[in-house]
DNA sequence: AGGTGCGGGGGGA
DNA sequence: TCCCCCCGCACCT
């Protein structure tokens, strides 16, 4: 398994290096290559000093997308779009989830949103969040450049990310949605509502009431969740209420996505392979494939799901990358180490992981944590 | 609310 | 002059 994944990465690197040889252009060149023999698959996690030429039809390239948290940087050149990496938001306490994974949240792109984000607390331990800046380009953030020329979109990355991968955008969005859902259905808000109802009916205020919002038989063991749910990151149908998924995806330029940019959400890419990747492809991107996003617990009235007063608990967090990158990534920042085994430890959460809230069974929840 | 792109402008090398 | 960064604005989802 691991070997296969490794081989896959090796092949990709070979392919990339071959391509690099051909990529004699620079994004700043006055004239870029006019005749391109082939275009590249969209790379979700471009790293190091790479160049890619995408088809101008590629929706993701059109959107200058990256799973790194890249913000627009003004280079005073309207022809070349420049973006710089924001790094990753980590737990100030360097906490780990029960299964040993670290917290790697996606920095908000919007400045204000990012400041707001940093005032929140670690969804795992309630500790402070810390923005780990990217300094992979001579001490400055890694920069990505995009340039549209005719039928092609030229991409160039400068610098190697010196930090772990954050959540993908969709993971972060899912987490925010989860947070909203949690707030809307939180015990406190429901309790408040019920108090108001009771007050309106009787004028009395209930003194004590259980926070359980569901019947005991609605409790779902954590192991079941871990066994049946997977992250929906970049899954096309977050808004779907059916519970059915179009197809799973893996992410990253590693492995699977090089073969098939499955993350290119329902986009009609010309180069889309004619098959759906099996779920096991997730193994090619071990850090991201089977992790559910989780509430980004803010300090205030919103407490993190896992450790809130309710008994709701969810599978661990985003981007379970192994070890802060300088060590883990090193010369190969995008090559990632495998996750700790999940299936085997599926029951380890045991008693501490129960889901008590009805809304865990509703569509919102399953949209965020689709079934495998 | 947050993401994205654009442009003005300050400051350092 | 180049590069980095901050800011505000407009537009979009």
mmCIF file of C-alpha atoms (C1' of nucleotides) in Angstrom:
data_model
loop_
_atom_site.group_PDB
_atom_site.id
_atom_site.type_symbol
_atom_site.label_atom_id
_atom_site.label_comp_id
_atom_site.label_asym_id
_atom_site.label_seq_id
_atom_site.Cartn_x
_atom_site.Cartn_y
_atom_site.Cartn_z
ATOM 1 C CA UNK A 1 0.000 0.000 0.000
ATOM 2 C CA UNK A 2 2.533 2.465 1.104
ATOM 3 C CA UNK A 3 4.902 1.233 -1.467
ATOM 4 C CA UNK A 4 2.336 1.643 -4.141
ATOM 5 C CA UNK A 5 1.706 5.148 -3.008
ATOM 6 C CA UNK A 6 5.393 5.810 -2.972
ATOM 7 C CA UNK A 7 5.852 4.444 -6.424
ATOM 8 C CA UNK A 8 3.068 6.590 -7.586
ATOM 9 C CA UNK A 9 4.711 9.631 -6.132
ATOM 10 C CA UNK A 10 7.990 8.659 -7.724
ATOM 11 C CA UNK A 11 6.400 8.357 -11.090
ATOM 12 C CA UNK A 12 4.821 11.696 -10.704
ATOM 13 C CA UNK A 13 8.070 13.231 -9.725
ATOM 14 C CA UNK A 14 9.736 11.736 -12.744
ATOM 15 C CA UNK A 15 7.022 13.088 -14.877
ATOM 16 C CA UNK A 16 7.269 16.434 -13.216
ATOM 17 C CA UNK A 17 10.991 16.598 -13.582
ATOM 18 C CA UNK A 18 10.704 15.719 -17.223
ATOM 19 C CA UNK A 19 8.245 18.422 -17.608
ATOM 20 C CA UNK A 20 10.438 20.811 -15.724
ATOM 21 C CA UNK A 21 13.120 20.293 -18.278
ATOM 22 C CA UNK A 22 10.790 21.390 -20.943
ATOM 23 C CA UNK A 23 9.577 24.309 -18.924
ATOM 24 C CA UNK A 24 12.254 26.716 -19.831
ATOM 25 C CA UNK A 25 9.946 29.647 -19.575
ATOM 26 C CA UNK A 26 9.501 32.014 -16.710
ATOM 27 C CA UNK A 27 6.264 33.620 -15.777
ATOM 28 C CA UNK A 28 7.848 37.018 -16.287
ATOM 29 C CA UNK A 29 8.966 36.298 -19.798
ATOM 30 C CA UNK A 30 7.648 38.735 -22.292
ATOM 31 C CA UNK A 31 6.675 35.879 -24.520
ATOM 32 C CA UNK A 32 5.602 32.538 -23.199
ATOM 33 C CA UNK A 33 5.608 29.320 -25.210
ATOM 34 C CA UNK A 34 3.003 29.404 -27.929
ATOM 35 C CA UNK A 35 3.083 25.761 -28.800
ATOM 36 C CA UNK A 36 2.457 23.516 -25.887
ATOM 37 C CA UNK A 37 2.445 19.836 -26.609
ATOM 38 C CA UNK A 38 0.401 18.942 -23.612
ATOM 39 C CA UNK A 39 -1.228 20.642 -20.699
ATOM 40 C CA UNK A 40 -0.929 19.570 -17.121
ATOM 41 C CA UNK A 41 -3.443 18.146 -14.773
ATOM 42 C CA UNK A 42 -4.438 20.720 -12.307
ATOM 43 C CA UNK A 43 -2.257 20.573 -9.238
ATOM 44 C CA UNK A 44 -4.042 21.120 -6.014
ATOM 45 C CA UNK A 45 -0.928 21.285 -3.887
ATOM 46 C CA UNK A 46 1.783 22.823 -5.992
ATOM 47 C CA UNK A 47 4.991 23.053 -4.108
ATOM 48 C CA UNK A 48 8.596 23.928 -4.643
ATOM 49 C CA UNK A 49 9.707 25.706 -7.741
ATOM 50 C CA UNK A 50 7.332 24.172 -10.194
ATOM 51 C CA UNK A 51 5.716 25.359 -13.355
ATOM 52 C CA UNK A 52 2.603 24.114 -14.966
ATOM 53 C CA UNK A 53 0.739 24.887 -18.098
ATOM 54 C CA UNK A 54 -2.963 24.365 -17.832
ATOM 55 C CA UNK A 55 -5.605 24.518 -20.435
ATOM 56 C CA UNK A 56 -7.536 27.718 -20.386
ATOM 57 C CA UNK A 57 -10.558 25.465 -20.170
ATOM 58 C CA UNK A 58 -9.479 24.201 -16.809
ATOM 59 C CA UNK A 59 -11.922 25.663 -14.382
ATOM 60 C CA UNK A 60 -9.614 25.360 -11.446
ATOM 61 C CA UNK A 61 -6.845 27.074 -13.256
ATOM 62 C CA UNK A 62 -9.275 29.742 -14.330
ATOM 63 C CA UNK A 63 -10.033 30.313 -10.704
ATOM 64 C CA UNK A 64 -6.387 30.332 -9.744
ATOM 65 C CA UNK A 65 -7.267 27.772 -7.194
ATOM 66 C CA UNK A 66 -4.929 26.184 -4.731
ATOM 67 C CA UNK A 67 -5.500 24.125 -1.669
ATOM 68 C CA UNK A 68 -2.820 26.083 0.039
ATOM 69 C CA UNK A 69 -4.282 29.176 1.608
ATOM 70 C CA UNK A 70 -3.133 31.726 -0.900
ATOM 71 C CA UNK A 71 -4.008 35.344 -0.757
ATOM 72 C CA UNK A 72 -3.863 37.812 -3.536
ATOM 73 C CA UNK A 73 -0.759 39.927 -3.565
ATOM 74 C CA UNK A 74 -0.512 43.098 -5.489
ATOM 75 C CA UNK A 75 2.436 42.953 -7.792
ATOM 76 C CA UNK A 76 1.237 45.928 -9.769
ATOM 77 C CA UNK A 77 1.111 43.805 -12.834
ATOM 78 C CA UNK A 78 -2.347 43.152 -14.080
ATOM 79 C CA UNK A 79 -1.145 40.519 -16.505
ATOM 80 C CA UNK A 80 0.332 38.308 -13.860
ATOM 81 C CA UNK A 81 -1.703 37.396 -10.858
ATOM 82 C CA UNK A 82 0.425 36.851 -7.828
ATOM 83 C CA UNK A 83 -0.635 35.062 -4.708
ATOM 84 C CA UNK A 84 1.287 34.430 -1.532
ATOM 85 C CA UNK A 85 0.824 31.672 0.977
ATOM 86 C CA UNK A 86 -0.723 32.422 4.323
ATOM 87 C CA UNK A 87 0.651 29.339 5.985
ATOM 88 C CA UNK A 88 -1.425 27.270 8.322
ATOM 89 C CA UNK A 89 -3.239 27.834 11.576
ATOM 90 C CA UNK A 90 -2.023 25.528 14.303
ATOM 91 C CA UNK A 91 -2.850 24.998 17.926
ATOM 92 C CA UNK A 92 -0.736 27.157 20.191
ATOM 93 C CA UNK A 93 -0.573 24.278 22.619
ATOM 94 C CA UNK A 94 0.576 21.951 19.905
ATOM 95 C CA UNK A 95 -2.121 19.581 20.961
ATOM 96 C CA UNK A 96 -2.966 16.364 19.236
ATOM 97 C CA UNK A 97 -6.220 14.632 18.718
ATOM 98 C CA UNK A 98 -6.924 11.332 20.346
ATOM 99 C CA UNK A 99 -5.440 9.524 17.446
ATOM 100 C CA UNK A 100 -2.373 11.624 17.454
ATOM 101 C CA UNK A 101 -3.056 14.066 14.722
ATOM 102 C CA UNK A 102 -2.273 17.718 14.799
ATOM 103 C CA UNK A 103 -4.568 20.603 14.173
ATOM 104 C CA UNK A 104 -3.941 22.279 10.869
ATOM 105 C CA UNK A 105 -6.654 24.752 10.071
ATOM 106 C CA UNK A 106 -6.918 26.778 6.935
ATOM 107 C CA UNK A 107 -6.129 30.427 7.454
ATOM 108 C CA UNK A 108 -8.950 32.646 6.355
ATOM 109 C CA UNK A 109 -7.996 34.512 3.226
ATOM 110 C CA UNK A 110 -9.788 37.682 4.159
ATOM 111 C CA UNK A 111 -7.691 39.725 6.552
ATOM 112 C CA UNK A 112 -10.505 40.492 8.900
ATOM 113 C CA UNK A 113 -11.726 36.966 8.856
ATOM 114 C CA UNK A 114 -8.232 35.805 9.643
ATOM 115 C CA UNK A 115 -7.947 38.097 12.612
ATOM 116 C CA UNK A 116 -11.277 36.867 13.788
ATOM 117 C CA UNK A 117 -10.143 33.316 13.264
ATOM 118 C CA UNK A 118 -7.109 33.802 15.419
ATOM 119 C CA UNK A 119 -9.231 34.998 18.280
ATOM 120 C CA UNK A 120 -10.922 31.673 18.289
ATOM 121 C CA UNK A 121 -9.681 28.635 20.105
ATOM 122 C CA UNK A 122 -8.334 25.324 19.095
ATOM 123 C CA UNK A 123 -11.265 23.061 18.316
ATOM 124 C CA UNK A 124 -9.446 20.235 19.969
ATOM 125 C CA UNK A 125 -8.045 21.600 23.212
ATOM 126 C CA UNK A 126 -9.512 25.063 23.417
ATOM 127 C CA UNK A 127 -6.052 26.490 23.460
ATOM 128 C CA UNK A 128 -5.084 29.530 21.477
ATOM 129 C CA UNK A 129 -4.681 29.290 17.767
ATOM 130 C CA UNK A 130 -1.521 30.380 16.135
ATOM 131 C CA UNK A 131 -0.870 31.309 12.572
ATOM 132 C CA UNK A 132 2.169 29.529 11.286
ATOM 133 C CA UNK A 133 3.400 31.776 8.551
ATOM 134 C CA UNK A 134 4.844 30.450 5.382
ATOM 135 C CA UNK A 135 8.483 31.373 4.944
ATOM 136 C CA UNK A 136 9.396 29.002 2.240
ATOM 137 C CA UNK A 137 10.671 31.513 -0.232
ATOM 138 C CA UNK A 138 13.764 33.093 1.205
ATOM 139 C CA UNK A 139 11.990 33.853 4.406
ATOM 140 C CA UNK A 140 8.964 35.158 2.568
ATOM 141 C CA UNK A 141 5.824 33.274 1.787
ATOM 142 C CA UNK A 142 5.734 30.956 -1.143
ATOM 143 C CA UNK A 143 4.315 32.770 -4.110
ATOM 144 C CA UNK A 144 2.202 31.484 -6.937
ATOM 145 C CA UNK A 145 1.893 33.263 -10.233
ATOM 146 C CA UNK A 146 -0.850 32.897 -12.767
ATOM 147 C CA UNK A 147 -0.820 34.201 -16.258
ATOM 148 C CA UNK A 148 -3.365 33.691 -18.976
ATOM 149 C CA UNK A 149 -1.966 33.503 -22.465
ATOM 150 C CA UNK A 150 -4.197 32.394 -25.278
ATOM 151 C CA UNK A 151 -5.303 28.831 -24.855
ATOM 152 C CA UNK A 152 -3.180 28.295 -21.818
ATOM 153 C CA UNK A 153 -2.863 29.324 -18.266
ATOM 154 C CA UNK A 154 0.699 29.429 -17.064
ATOM 155 C CA UNK A 155 1.399 28.714 -13.459
ATOM 156 C CA UNK A 156 4.615 29.141 -11.577
ATOM 157 C CA UNK A 157 5.360 28.525 -7.941
ATOM 158 C CA UNK A 158 8.322 30.014 -6.159
ATOM 159 C CA UNK A 159 9.420 28.615 -2.856
ATOM 160 C CA UNK A 160 8.768 25.429 -0.950
ATOM 161 C CA UNK A 161 6.128 25.471 1.728
ATOM 162 C CA UNK A 162 7.790 25.096 5.083
ATOM 163 C CA UNK A 163 4.650 24.208 6.949
ATOM 164 C CA UNK A 164 2.039 21.511 6.910
ATOM 165 C CA UNK A 165 -0.845 21.583 4.582
ATOM 166 C CA UNK A 166 -3.902 23.317 5.882
ATOM 167 C CA UNK A 167 -7.407 22.118 5.349
ATOM 168 C CA UNK A 168 -8.629 22.495 1.843
ATOM 169 C CA UNK A 169 -11.037 25.239 1.121
ATOM 170 C CA UNK A 170 -13.938 22.856 1.072
ATOM 171 C CA UNK A 171 -12.917 21.321 4.331
ATOM 172 C CA UNK A 172 -12.782 24.729 5.879
ATOM 173 C CA UNK A 173 -16.142 25.615 4.413
ATOM 174 C CA UNK A 174 -17.568 22.396 5.680
ATOM 175 C CA UNK A 175 -16.163 23.123 9.083
ATOM 176 C CA UNK A 176 -17.734 26.547 9.082
ATOM 177 C CA UNK A 177 -21.029 25.051 8.049
ATOM 178 C CA UNK A 178 -20.673 22.553 10.802
ATOM 179 C CA UNK A 179 -19.994 25.351 13.192
ATOM 180 C CA UNK A 180 -23.114 27.133 12.098
ATOM 181 C CA UNK A 181 -25.152 24.005 12.405
ATOM 182 C CA UNK A 182 -23.693 23.381 15.779
ATOM 183 C CA UNK A 183 -24.569 26.855 16.903
ATOM 184 C CA UNK A 184 -28.049 26.601 15.545
ATOM 185 C CA UNK A 185 -28.619 23.304 17.256
ATOM 186 C CA UNK A 186 -26.420 23.765 20.221
ATOM 187 C CA UNK A 187 -27.763 22.643 23.558
ATOM 188 C CA UNK A 188 -27.564 26.156 24.831
ATOM 189 C CA UNK A 189 -29.546 27.593 21.984
ATOM 190 C CA UNK A 190 -32.079 24.817 22.138
ATOM 191 C CA UNK A 191 -32.277 25.117 25.837
ATOM 192 C CA UNK A 192 -32.759 28.830 25.547
ATOM 193 C CA UNK A 193 -35.450 28.271 23.016
ATOM 194 C CA UNK A 194 -37.153 25.795 25.244
ATOM 195 C CA UNK A 195 -36.890 28.108 28.185
ATOM 196 C CA UNK A 196 -38.505 30.771 26.127
ATOM 197 C CA UNK A 197 -41.240 28.412 25.087
ATOM 198 C CA UNK A 198 -41.856 27.344 28.630
ATOM 199 C CA UNK A 199 -41.794 30.874 29.793
ATOM 200 C CA UNK A 200 -44.264 31.871 27.176
ATOM 201 C CA UNK A 201 -46.550 29.032 28.137
ATOM 202 C CA UNK A 202 -46.256 28.982 31.872
ATOM 203 C CA UNK A 203 -44.268 31.917 32.928
ATOM 204 C CA UNK A 204 -42.021 29.493 34.753
ATOM 205 C CA UNK A 205 -38.357 28.886 34.189
ATOM 206 C CA UNK A 206 -37.141 25.333 34.294
ATOM 207 C CA UNK A 207 -34.430 24.886 36.810
ATOM 208 C CA UNK A 208 -32.606 21.914 35.528
ATOM 209 C CA UNK A 209 -32.960 19.929 32.447
ATOM 210 C CA UNK A 210 -30.859 17.383 30.765
ATOM 211 C CA UNK A 211 -28.858 18.516 27.843
ATOM 212 C CA UNK A 212 -29.444 15.319 25.992
ATOM 213 C CA UNK A 213 -31.321 16.136 22.917
ATOM 214 C CA UNK A 214 -31.929 12.723 21.621
ATOM 215 C CA UNK A 215 -33.133 9.431 22.797
ATOM 216 C CA UNK A 216 -30.531 7.029 24.001
ATOM 217 C CA UNK A 217 -31.064 4.814 21.024
ATOM 218 C CA UNK A 218 -30.086 7.662 18.847
ATOM 219 C CA UNK A 219 -26.625 7.602 20.223
ATOM 220 C CA UNK A 220 -24.132 6.625 17.677
ATOM 221 C CA UNK A 221 -20.887 5.152 18.784
ATOM 222 C CA UNK A 222 -17.926 7.041 17.668
ATOM 223 C CA UNK A 223 -16.462 3.983 16.086
ATOM 224 C CA UNK A 224 -19.408 3.824 13.787
ATOM 225 C CA UNK A 225 -18.733 7.291 12.631
ATOM 226 C CA UNK A 226 -15.190 6.579 12.017
ATOM 227 C CA UNK A 227 -16.110 3.552 10.126
ATOM 228 C CA UNK A 228 -18.682 5.138 7.932
ATOM 229 C CA UNK A 229 -17.888 8.697 7.528
ATOM 230 C CA UNK A 230 -15.292 10.382 5.541
ATOM 231 C CA UNK A 231 -14.352 13.890 4.859
ATOM 232 C CA UNK A 232 -16.201 15.646 2.174
ATOM 233 C CA UNK A 233 -13.486 17.965 1.257
ATOM 234 C CA UNK A 234 -13.773 19.051 -2.287
ATOM 235 C CA UNK A 235 -16.648 16.798 -2.642
ATOM 236 C CA UNK A 236 -18.884 18.331 -5.210
ATOM 237 C CA UNK A 237 -22.170 17.973 -3.491
ATOM 238 C CA UNK A 238 -21.880 19.567 -0.143
ATOM 239 C CA UNK A 239 -25.285 20.985 -0.617
ATOM 240 C CA UNK A 240 -26.834 17.709 -1.432
ATOM 241 C CA UNK A 241 -29.458 16.605 0.979
ATOM 242 C CA UNK A 242 -29.834 13.145 -0.324
ATOM 243 C CA UNK A 243 -26.946 11.731 1.528
ATOM 244 C CA UNK A 244 -25.776 10.261 -1.702
ATOM 245 C CA UNK A 245 -22.478 11.315 -2.948
ATOM 246 C CA UNK A 246 -21.466 11.805 -6.467
ATOM 247 C CA UNK A 247 -18.073 10.350 -5.878
ATOM 248 C CA UNK A 248 -15.363 10.508 -3.387
ATOM 249 C CA UNK A 249 -12.196 12.267 -4.020
ATOM 250 C CA UNK A 250 -8.702 12.359 -3.006
ATOM 251 C CA UNK A 251 -6.753 15.484 -2.953
ATOM 252 C CA UNK A 252 -3.384 16.669 -3.682
ATOM 253 C CA UNK A 253 -1.090 16.403 -6.534
ATOM 254 C CA UNK A 254 0.120 13.228 -5.065
ATOM 255 C CA UNK A 255 -1.006 10.073 -6.537
ATOM 256 C CA UNK A 256 -4.595 9.985 -7.335
ATOM 257 C CA UNK A 257 -5.124 13.524 -8.280
ATOM 258 C CA UNK A 258 -2.391 13.423 -10.787
ATOM 259 C CA UNK A 259 -4.145 10.616 -12.408
ATOM 260 C CA UNK A 260 -7.435 12.257 -11.964
ATOM 261 C CA UNK A 261 -8.221 15.627 -10.580
ATOM 262 C CA UNK A 262 -11.145 14.277 -8.730
ATOM 263 C CA UNK A 263 -11.366 17.401 -6.758
ATOM 264 C CA UNK A 264 -12.336 19.372 -9.763
ATOM 265 C CA UNK A 265 -15.853 19.432 -8.592
ATOM 266 C CA UNK A 266 -18.137 18.299 -11.334
ATOM 267 C CA UNK A 267 -16.221 20.380 -13.716
ATOM 268 C CA UNK A 268 -16.197 19.181 -17.237
ATOM 269 C CA UNK A 269 -12.520 18.956 -17.690
ATOM 270 C CA UNK A 270 -11.572 17.711 -21.058
ATOM 271 C CA UNK A 271 -8.956 15.547 -19.542
ATOM 272 C CA UNK A 272 -11.190 13.999 -17.015
ATOM 273 C CA UNK A 273 -10.473 10.334 -16.934
ATOM 274 C CA UNK A 274 -13.372 8.146 -17.624
ATOM 275 C CA UNK A 275 -13.453 6.487 -14.310
ATOM 276 C CA UNK A 276 -14.289 7.221 -10.794
ATOM 277 C CA UNK A 277 -11.521 6.788 -8.372
ATOM 278 C CA UNK A 278 -12.049 4.121 -5.835
ATOM 279 C CA UNK A 279 -12.097 5.219 -2.280
ATOM 280 C CA UNK A 280 -8.903 3.475 -1.586
ATOM 281 C CA UNK A 281 -7.255 6.121 -3.631
ATOM 282 C CA UNK A 282 -7.409 8.106 -0.513
ATOM 283 C CA UNK A 283 -4.381 6.205 0.495
ATOM 284 C CA UNK A 284 -2.426 8.218 -1.953
ATOM 285 C CA UNK A 285 -3.074 11.192 0.139
ATOM 286 C CA UNK A 286 -3.030 9.667 3.495
ATOM 287 C CA UNK A 287 -3.183 12.827 5.459
ATOM 288 C CA UNK A 288 -6.290 14.086 3.984
ATOM 289 C CA UNK A 289 -8.338 11.321 2.695
ATOM 290 C CA UNK A 290 -10.416 10.189 5.567
ATOM 291 C CA UNK A 291 -10.505 13.019 7.925
ATOM 292 C CA UNK A 292 -13.580 14.883 8.807
ATOM 293 C CA UNK A 293 -13.505 18.609 9.288
ATOM 294 C CA UNK A 294 -14.613 19.769 12.598
ATOM 295 C CA UNK A 295 -15.975 22.800 14.246
ATOM 296 C CA UNK A 296 -13.521 25.568 14.602
ATOM 297 C CA UNK A 297 -14.626 26.146 18.101
ATOM 298 C CA UNK A 298 -14.490 29.688 19.135
ATOM 299 C CA UNK A 299 -13.845 30.634 22.673
ATOM 300 C CA UNK A 300 -17.005 32.379 23.475
ATOM 301 C CA UNK A 301 -20.355 30.837 23.828
ATOM 302 C CA UNK A 302 -19.427 28.399 21.168
ATOM 303 C CA UNK A 303 -17.544 25.564 22.587
ATOM 304 C CA UNK A 304 -15.864 22.973 20.498
ATOM 305 C CA UNK A 305 -17.887 19.998 19.654
ATOM 306 C CA UNK A 306 -15.525 17.550 21.052
ATOM 307 C CA UNK A 307 -15.228 19.024 24.437
ATOM 308 C CA UNK A 308 -18.401 20.945 24.771
ATOM 309 C CA UNK A 309 -20.818 20.298 27.509
ATOM 310 C CA UNK A 310 -22.831 18.165 25.213
ATOM 311 C CA UNK A 311 -21.788 14.702 24.472
ATOM 312 C CA UNK A 312 -21.401 15.360 20.829
ATOM 313 C CA UNK A 313 -18.106 14.315 19.556
ATOM 314 C CA UNK A 314 -16.766 13.915 16.148
ATOM 315 C CA UNK A 315 -13.920 12.328 14.413
ATOM 316 C CA UNK A 316 -10.768 14.304 14.425
ATOM 317 C CA UNK A 317 -9.690 17.054 12.436
ATOM 318 C CA UNK A 318 -8.422 18.378 9.243
ATOM 319 C CA UNK A 319 -5.203 17.867 7.533
ATOM 320 C CA UNK A 320 -3.622 15.337 9.709
ATOM 321 C CA UNK A 321 -0.226 15.882 8.395
ATOM 322 C CA UNK A 322 2.578 14.336 10.110
ATOM 323 C CA UNK A 323 4.797 16.624 11.971
ATOM 324 C CA UNK A 324 5.393 20.222 11.263
ATOM 325 C CA UNK A 325 6.939 20.310 7.956
ATOM 326 C CA UNK A 326 10.500 21.308 8.354
ATOM 327 C CA UNK A 327 11.029 17.816 9.526
ATOM 328 C CA UNK A 328 8.289 16.004 7.805
ATOM 329 C CA UNK A 329 8.499 17.748 4.537
ATOM 330 C CA UNK A 330 12.048 18.735 4.206
ATOM 331 C CA UNK A 331 13.147 18.543 0.653
ATOM 332 C CA UNK A 332 9.876 17.007 -0.305
ATOM 333 C CA UNK A 333 7.343 19.144 1.376
ATOM 334 C CA UNK A 334 4.504 17.652 -0.529
ATOM 335 C CA UNK A 335 5.336 14.106 0.177
ATOM 336 C CA UNK A 336 3.427 13.140 3.165
ATOM 337 C CA UNK A 337 3.607 10.410 5.640
ATOM 338 C CA UNK A 338 0.798 8.053 6.256
ATOM 339 C CA UNK A 339 -1.812 8.565 8.840
ATOM 340 C CA UNK A 340 -1.857 6.574 11.926
ATOM 341 C CA UNK A 341 -4.007 3.585 11.238
ATOM 342 C CA UNK A 342 -7.588 4.530 11.662
ATOM 343 C CA UNK A 343 -9.554 1.417 11.109
ATOM 344 C CA UNK A 344 -7.679 -0.564 13.646
ATOM 345 C CA UNK A 345 -8.176 2.060 16.233
ATOM 346 C CA UNK A 346 -11.739 2.626 15.348
ATOM 347 C CA UNK A 347 -13.041 1.802 18.714
ATOM 348 C CA UNK A 348 -10.428 3.498 20.690
ATOM 349 C CA UNK A 349 -12.507 6.543 21.277
ATOM 350 C CA UNK A 350 -14.898 4.263 22.967
ATOM 351 C CA UNK A 351 -16.631 5.782 25.871
ATOM 352 C CA UNK A 352 -15.510 9.275 25.305
ATOM 353 C CA UNK A 353 -16.958 9.491 21.876
ATOM 354 C CA UNK A 354 -20.623 9.488 21.715
ATOM 355 C CA UNK A 355 -22.936 11.443 19.638
ATOM 356 C CA UNK A 356 -25.979 12.539 21.437
ATOM 357 C CA UNK A 357 -27.432 15.228 19.318
ATOM 358 C CA UNK A 358 -30.185 14.500 16.940
ATOM 359 C CA UNK A 359 -28.765 16.742 14.375
ATOM 360 C CA UNK A 360 -25.949 14.412 13.937
ATOM 361 C CA UNK A 361 -28.343 12.288 12.027
ATOM 362 C CA UNK A 362 -29.714 14.985 9.896
ATOM 363 C CA UNK A 363 -28.793 16.026 6.439
ATOM 364 C CA UNK A 364 -26.560 18.782 7.544
ATOM 365 C CA UNK A 365 -24.405 16.417 9.381
ATOM 366 C CA UNK A 366 -24.222 13.883 6.644
ATOM 367 C CA UNK A 367 -23.445 16.489 4.126
ATOM 368 C CA UNK A 368 -20.443 17.323 6.137
ATOM 369 C CA UNK A 369 -19.571 13.808 7.003
ATOM 370 C CA UNK A 370 -20.698 11.754 4.095
ATOM 371 C CA UNK A 371 -20.871 8.077 4.363
ATOM 372 C CA UNK A 372 -18.062 6.160 2.943
ATOM 373 C "C1'" DA B 1 -19.485 36.367 5.898
ATOM 374 C "C1'" DG B 2 -15.923 35.235 3.312
ATOM 375 C "C1'" DG B 3 -13.255 34.629 -1.196
ATOM 376 C "C1'" DT B 4 -11.268 36.899 -5.029
ATOM 377 C "C1'" DG B 5 -9.199 40.394 -7.902
ATOM 378 C "C1'" DC B 6 -7.705 45.079 -8.538
ATOM 379 C "C1'" DG B 7 -5.321 49.108 -7.463
ATOM 380 C "C1'" DG B 8 -3.154 52.816 -4.355
ATOM 381 C "C1'" DG B 9 0.439 53.447 -1.474
ATOM 382 C "C1'" DG B 10 4.259 52.835 2.178
ATOM 383 C "C1'" DG B 11 8.674 50.923 3.195
ATOM 384 C "C1'" DG B 12 12.928 48.246 2.704
ATOM 385 C "C1'" DA B 13 16.786 46.396 -0.113
ATOM 386 C "C1'" DT C 1 13.402 49.575 -9.413
ATOM 387 C "C1'" DC C 2 11.801 45.630 -7.391
ATOM 388 C "C1'" DC C 3 9.547 43.295 -3.939
ATOM 389 C "C1'" DC C 4 6.720 42.756 0.133
ATOM 390 C "C1'" DC C 5 3.000 44.191 2.686
ATOM 391 C "C1'" DC C 6 -1.212 46.750 4.123
ATOM 392 C "C1'" DC C 7 -5.400 48.741 2.997
ATOM 393 C "C1'" DG C 8 -9.828 49.666 0.731
ATOM 394 C "C1'" DC C 9 -13.014 48.722 -2.764
ATOM 395 C "C1'" DA C 10 -16.031 46.076 -5.820
ATOM 396 C "C1'" DC C 11 -17.934 41.943 -7.092
ATOM 397 C "C1'" DC C 12 -19.351 37.346 -6.371
ATOM 398 C "C1'" DT C 13 -21.017 33.175 -3.883
#
